[in-house]
Each structure stands twice: as structure tokens, then as C-alpha cells.
Amino acid sequence: MGSKTEKRQLVIFIVISYGIPYLLGILMWYGSTKQMNLSAFPATQMLYPAMGVMLAYLLTRKGDREIPKAFYISFILVTAVSIVFTVLSVLSPDAVITMPGGELPLFLMLSQYVMIIGGIICLICYFAAGKQKRIVYGMKGKNWKVSAKCIVLFLVLYLLRIAIYSAFAGQLGSFVSIFQSVEAWVYIGILPLNFLLGYMAFFGEEYGWRYYLQPLLQKKFGLRKGVLILGVVWGLWHLPLDFFFYVTPDKGLVMTVNQIITCVSLGIFLGYVYMKTENIWAPVVIHFLNNNMVLVVSGEFSTDVISDQSISWGDIPMALLINGALFGLFILAKQYREKETAPMTKKTFGALESL
């Protein structure tokens, strides 16, 4: 059996990662009934998994000098402030600020500023922590040549997926024409800057799912079954967003099923990348591209495209087939066939038996 400390770490992670978004899901439900702007919720929710890991380690390993405390504490504080502004965006929906482009919800804008400024502070703390601490706690970037190849491979598969969807919808020409516009290439050109300004959200998810939970589940259930379970866990984590943000509540169930398909298939690919590179920043970059390239391929170049989506049960078989073929087949990769387990740090090893 795992030690009490290791069990406590796992409980803290679950409570933070799931407890907060599900609790705030009540606010999202309320906001959806009033047709409020809920755009502050998705980015803030992405911070919770990493916050869960960090709090678990800080609370249970107080004597460990290798913990990157400044980075952890800064990340947690940014998350806490983001939560406050996210809650206020629903409790004070009439608070707006006038900008050159029109009026914007005050607390939505403040939450974005917190993410940007907080990201800069966390980045400083990240490098100040030193190489050793980053290595011990799974934050050190490495194997960049292999990581770059995996990122390029993802982009190819991502665009191929969109092309296939477009072809089936008879809109392949429209998809190709998107990349003939100057606006598309300008947006693609500023993606590196956008990543630097918004990396915290994507690190927030990947540090929790890939760094902490994936090795833990794979050690307990095996490489393949562990990553499949993680995909379902990750998909269900989106539940409040699936019902009250991405679609209207009446479409929440079908969106949840679609989300699980996406998270299982993409999770297989991200798991493959993490095991192959042992570099958490590779899945972070891929996750960023997955979320941001949708603005390009949609041709709208606005984050509004991710909310109020149109989906039906008839879309599910196609999603299962295409995602499974392009990303799910990586379950057959040699990384999933090896007897050795996925990358695991000494910090997570003992928690396995507590599952």
C-alpha cells in the first residue's frame, strides 16, 4: 500500500482538479440561464490540475528543498486570483470597461491580464529555480529535436483531420482558401507570442494530466489501459464546460461524449509524445496548438468560435472514426508496447497503490 502521505497527495490533486471546476459549474449553470459571458471559465479551469499537483507537494513535502517553491506558489496565487475574477464575472456581469473596439466585461479582461502578468512572473521563478529543481519536478525541457518532430507531426495530423471533415462536408475548397488569406498567416506568425503570454493554461493541464496522473495510472493499470483511463478522466473533467460553455445545456450530453472521444484519442497521442520525449513542454505546445489553430481553420480568428458550438449525435461516429484513425492508432506505437513504464518521478511512485 502507498504511504499516508502519498494517498494524501492523490486526494488533494483530485479535490482541486475536480472539486473546483464542478463547484464553479453551479455558477456556470446560473450564468448560462442569464445568457452571461462565461469566457473567463475555460482558461481558469485549465490551471486547476497543475495547482492540484503543486498544492499536494507543498502540503506534504514541506522539508523537500528540491521543490521549486517560488514557481509553485506564484502559479497557485495566479490561479487563486483568476478564480476570484472568474466568479466575479458572473456575480457582477454589469461591470464593463470601454475599449476602442467596444465594451468588454471588466472581470473577463482582468482575468486575462492576470494570466499574462502572472505568466511572466512564473517564468522568472521557473528559471530562477535552477536546473536541478526543474529536473526533479518534471519541468525541465529536453530532447528538443524529437519534441520538435512530434509537434510537426501533430500539426500535419491536425490539418489532415480538418481537411477530412471539410471534404465530407463538401467544403474542402473553403478550408484551402483559409490559408490563402493574409489574416491566417499573420495569426500563425504571432502564435509564438501568444504562447508566451498564455502558456500557463496549457502547462496547467499537462503538468497535471501527463506529468502526474498519466504515469500513476499507467503504473497501476498498464501503459495502454492507463492512458485510456486517463482519457476518460480528462474528458469528464470538461463536464461543466461541455454543458454550459461549448454548447447549450440541451446538447451537453452529446458534447460530453464527443469530448471523451477527443480526450481519449488525443490523450493517446499526447501520452505517446510524453513517453517518447520525456519533455512536458512538448505536450504543452501541442495542447496550445490544438486549442489555438481552431481559430485559424475556422476562418473566424476569434475565441468566440469555441463557444455555442453546433453538434449532434450524428457527428459522433465520424468523430470516433477520424480521431481514432489519426490519433488513437498511436496506442500501437512501441512506447506502448515496451515493458518499462512511462516516465515517473520519485514524487508520484508511491501513490500508485493508493488507487
XYZ file of C-alpha atoms in Angstrom:
355
model
C 0.000 0.000 0.000
C 1.104 3.584 -0.572
C 2.020 5.723 2.386
C -0.446 8.091 4.019
C 1.494 10.994 2.536
C 1.162 9.641 -0.988
C -2.546 8.948 -0.564
C -2.996 12.472 0.740
C -1.242 13.860 -2.334
C -3.630 11.999 -4.598
C -6.674 13.170 -2.644
C -5.516 16.790 -2.767
C -4.973 16.533 -6.508
C -8.450 15.100 -7.120
C -10.192 17.595 -4.828
C -8.541 20.574 -6.507
C -8.672 19.325 -10.095
C -12.283 18.166 -9.965
C -13.776 19.847 -6.912
C -13.222 23.433 -8.007
C -14.489 23.167 -11.621
C -17.507 21.098 -10.593
C -18.350 23.559 -7.811
C -17.969 26.518 -10.134
C -20.116 24.585 -12.584
C -23.068 25.753 -10.472
C -22.107 29.345 -11.278
C -21.746 28.423 -14.919
C -25.246 26.950 -14.898
C -26.591 30.147 -13.348
C -24.699 32.300 -15.822
C -25.962 30.244 -18.753
C -29.581 30.752 -17.652
C -28.953 34.513 -17.725
C -27.030 34.329 -21.009
C -23.924 35.799 -19.399
C -20.452 35.828 -20.884
C -18.688 32.765 -19.412
C -15.435 33.129 -21.327
C -13.381 33.506 -18.136
C -14.121 29.935 -17.037
C -12.250 27.761 -19.582
C -8.776 29.303 -19.197
C -9.048 29.423 -15.419
C -10.176 25.789 -15.269
C -7.069 24.760 -17.196
C -4.932 25.898 -14.253
C -6.511 23.552 -11.701
C -4.696 20.255 -12.476
C -1.241 21.812 -12.004
C -2.480 23.657 -8.940
C -3.598 20.317 -7.512
C -0.159 18.777 -8.056
C 1.641 21.782 -6.615
C -0.521 22.050 -3.515
C -0.195 18.314 -2.941
C 3.598 18.524 -2.926
C 3.818 21.755 -0.937
C 1.496 20.464 1.776
C 3.007 17.002 2.098
C 6.711 17.574 1.433
C 7.481 20.688 3.418
C 11.042 19.609 4.102
C 11.923 18.914 0.483
C 14.430 21.564 -0.605
C 14.179 20.497 -4.230
C 10.616 21.779 -4.593
C 10.564 24.877 -6.849
C 8.586 26.775 -4.197
C 8.663 30.222 -5.790
C 7.299 28.875 -9.072
C 4.697 26.727 -7.357
C 3.489 29.492 -5.038
C 3.361 32.034 -7.861
C 1.340 29.628 -10.014
C -1.081 28.916 -7.168
C -1.558 32.617 -6.431
C -2.243 33.379 -10.082
C -4.812 30.573 -10.118
C -6.469 31.861 -6.928
C -6.764 35.411 -8.280
C -8.075 34.057 -11.581
C -10.756 32.133 -9.693
C -11.845 35.313 -7.900
C -12.174 37.261 -11.149
C -13.940 34.330 -12.814
C -16.522 34.212 -10.026
C -16.969 38.000 -10.143
C -17.561 37.822 -13.896
C -20.848 36.091 -13.063
C -21.702 37.877 -9.821
C -21.045 41.327 -11.348
C -21.906 40.908 -15.037
C -22.721 44.600 -15.496
C -19.171 45.674 -14.676
C -17.758 46.608 -18.067
C -14.921 48.695 -19.409
C -14.974 50.731 -22.593
C -12.255 49.868 -25.093
C -11.579 51.177 -28.621
C -13.333 48.105 -30.028
C -16.337 48.469 -27.729
C -17.310 47.360 -24.230
C -15.717 44.343 -22.564
C -16.656 42.569 -19.302
C -14.313 44.022 -16.670
C -13.518 40.821 -14.814
C -13.001 38.838 -18.002
C -10.385 41.356 -19.064
C -8.785 41.351 -15.610
C -8.553 37.557 -15.634
C -6.713 37.753 -18.958
C -4.288 40.330 -17.587
C -3.658 38.183 -14.520
C -2.793 35.244 -16.770
C -0.349 37.338 -18.795
C 1.347 39.153 -15.915
C 1.295 36.050 -13.755
C 2.808 34.066 -16.589
C 5.749 36.435 -16.770
C 6.300 36.214 -13.015
C 6.069 32.414 -13.085
C 8.517 32.259 -15.973
C 11.044 34.258 -13.972
C 10.554 31.928 -10.997
C 10.832 28.934 -13.320
C 14.326 29.849 -14.469
C 15.346 31.101 -11.027
C 14.512 27.667 -9.570
C 17.562 26.192 -11.252
C 18.096 23.147 -13.432
C 18.105 20.558 -10.645
C 14.716 21.525 -9.229
C 13.193 21.617 -12.687
C 14.527 18.134 -13.407
C 13.327 16.604 -10.130
C 9.824 18.024 -10.528
C 9.409 17.238 -14.230
C 9.591 20.781 -15.617
C 12.918 20.670 -17.461
C 12.713 20.834 -21.241
C 14.832 18.264 -23.067
C 15.064 16.117 -26.184
C 14.018 19.118 -28.253
C 14.833 17.608 -31.656
C 12.483 14.700 -31.042
C 9.971 17.060 -29.437
C 10.009 19.316 -32.494
C 9.349 16.336 -34.776
C 6.389 15.315 -32.609
C 4.990 18.848 -32.730
C 5.277 18.960 -36.526
C 3.678 15.509 -36.748
C 0.769 16.761 -34.673
C 0.266 19.774 -36.946
C 0.179 17.516 -40.004
C -2.356 15.184 -38.386
C -4.403 18.109 -37.080
C -4.691 19.745 -40.500
C -5.379 16.366 -42.112
C -8.248 15.841 -39.672
C -9.779 19.212 -40.551
C -9.300 18.537 -44.258
C -11.104 15.195 -43.967
C -14.002 16.788 -42.073
C -14.177 19.558 -44.681
C -14.124 17.061 -47.545
C -17.025 15.083 -46.081
C -18.951 18.327 -45.653
C -18.209 19.352 -49.238
C -16.208 22.355 -48.030
C -12.645 21.351 -48.866
C -12.271 24.386 -51.093
C -13.229 26.684 -48.240
C -10.666 25.006 -45.997
C -7.891 25.507 -48.566
C -8.888 29.126 -49.140
C -8.336 29.934 -45.466
C -4.597 29.525 -45.931
C -4.660 31.894 -48.868
C -5.614 34.794 -46.620
C -3.092 37.191 -45.135
C -5.003 37.232 -41.858
C -4.439 33.495 -41.362
C -0.676 33.762 -41.800
C -0.483 36.825 -39.581
C -2.242 34.912 -36.822
C 0.019 31.890 -37.357
C 3.016 34.209 -37.201
C 2.051 35.563 -33.787
C 1.352 32.134 -32.278
C 4.780 32.030 -30.540
C 3.996 35.340 -28.833
C 0.539 34.111 -27.872
C 2.137 31.013 -26.386
C 4.475 33.072 -24.198
C 1.526 35.140 -22.985
C -0.814 32.216 -22.380
C 1.368 29.177 -21.706
C 0.193 28.907 -18.076
C -3.185 27.462 -19.015
C -1.680 24.683 -21.153
C 1.077 23.939 -18.677
C -1.684 23.841 -16.072
C -3.393 20.918 -17.750
C -0.383 18.986 -18.984
C 1.515 19.148 -15.696
C -1.491 17.596 -14.015
C -2.553 15.053 -16.634
C 0.634 13.987 -18.374
C 3.305 14.598 -15.716
C 1.409 13.484 -12.626
C -1.611 11.348 -13.426
C -0.563 9.505 -16.594
C 2.478 7.737 -15.079
C 0.473 6.971 -11.987
C -2.368 5.311 -13.899
C -0.015 3.518 -16.257
C 1.953 2.030 -13.391
C -1.244 0.739 -11.839
C -3.180 -0.396 -14.927
C -0.557 -0.785 -17.643
C 0.659 1.528 -20.380
C -2.314 1.212 -22.701
C -5.156 0.821 -20.244
C -3.708 3.582 -18.064
C -3.676 6.133 -20.865
C -7.195 5.126 -21.938
C -8.479 5.622 -18.390
C -6.746 8.988 -18.291
C -8.524 9.985 -21.497
C -11.913 9.272 -19.930
C -10.898 11.062 -16.722
C -9.729 14.046 -18.741
C -12.898 14.075 -20.813
C -15.205 14.030 -17.775
C -13.170 16.855 -16.244
C -14.628 19.079 -19.003
C -18.207 18.325 -17.918
C -19.189 21.860 -16.717
C -17.753 23.389 -19.884
C -19.477 20.779 -22.042
C -22.896 21.667 -20.670
C -22.666 25.410 -20.135
C -19.994 26.840 -22.421
C -19.163 24.842 -25.557
C -22.831 24.176 -26.273
C -26.212 24.886 -24.752
C -27.269 22.582 -21.869
C -29.628 20.571 -24.078
C -26.600 19.477 -26.126
C -24.403 18.861 -23.082
C -24.610 15.066 -23.133
C -23.619 14.678 -26.788
C -20.849 17.223 -26.267
C -19.565 15.208 -23.306
C -19.454 12.035 -25.404
C -17.641 13.915 -28.154
C -15.258 15.360 -25.566
C -14.397 11.921 -24.222
C -13.682 10.665 -27.748
C -11.407 13.645 -28.329
C -9.634 13.339 -24.990
C -9.076 9.594 -25.301
C -7.697 9.806 -28.847
C -5.690 12.984 -28.333
C -4.621 11.696 -24.921
C -3.139 8.632 -26.601
C -1.081 10.868 -28.874
C -0.039 13.229 -26.069
C 0.851 10.232 -23.918
C 2.953 8.857 -26.759
C 4.733 12.201 -27.120
C 5.421 12.478 -23.393
C 6.803 8.957 -23.151
C 8.898 9.425 -26.281
C 10.364 12.819 -25.347
C 10.162 12.822 -21.526
C 9.644 16.555 -22.026
C 6.467 18.014 -20.529
C 6.799 21.084 -22.745
C 6.187 19.024 -25.881
C 2.587 18.145 -24.864
C 2.156 21.710 -23.587
C 2.996 23.143 -27.023
C 0.816 20.563 -28.787
C -2.101 21.318 -26.466
C -1.652 25.023 -27.194
C -1.678 24.415 -30.945
C -4.712 22.149 -30.693
C -6.701 24.890 -28.979
C -5.424 27.862 -30.972
C -5.295 26.502 -34.517
C -9.071 26.178 -34.394
C -9.202 29.973 -34.704
C -7.301 29.675 -37.982
C -9.119 26.715 -39.544
C -12.490 28.188 -38.620
C -11.599 31.353 -40.502
C -13.058 33.479 -37.700
C -9.872 34.321 -35.757
C -11.906 34.853 -32.587
C -12.176 32.846 -29.375
C -15.944 33.099 -29.740
C -15.736 30.134 -32.125
C -15.219 27.687 -29.242
C -18.491 28.591 -27.519
C -22.054 27.814 -28.607
C -20.884 25.116 -30.988
C -23.244 23.043 -33.121
C -23.087 19.291 -32.560
C -25.451 16.335 -32.849
C -25.424 12.588 -32.232
C -24.929 12.107 -35.944
C -21.467 13.673 -35.608
C -20.262 11.092 -33.097
C -19.468 8.166 -35.462
C -17.375 10.442 -37.691
C -15.529 11.878 -34.685
C -14.817 8.382 -33.410
C -13.587 7.161 -36.797
C -11.381 10.131 -37.720
C -9.902 10.813 -34.291
C -9.368 7.124 -33.717
C -7.606 6.669 -37.051
C -5.361 9.721 -36.814
C -4.516 9.834 -33.115
C -5.889 6.693 -31.500
C -3.734 4.360 -33.576
C -0.668 5.634 -31.714
C -1.734 3.181 -28.999
C 0.094 0.647 -31.202
C 3.361 2.614 -31.046
C 6.354 0.891 -29.482
C 6.204 3.266 -26.498
C 3.003 1.480 -25.504
C 4.484 -1.960 -26.137
C 7.584 -1.684 -24.004
C 7.664 -3.380 -20.635
C 9.090 -0.309 -18.955
C 6.611 2.114 -17.500
C 6.138 5.695 -18.582
C 8.301 8.477 -17.131
C 7.736 8.638 -13.393
C 9.333 10.696 -10.714
C 10.042 9.615 -7.183
C 7.308 12.032 -6.124
C 4.479 10.029 -7.696
C 5.717 6.471 -7.495
C 4.389 5.611 -4.064
C 0.870 6.875 -4.724
C 0.159 4.051 -7.135
C -1.055 1.514 -4.643
C -3.486 4.023 -3.169
C -5.596 3.998 -6.338
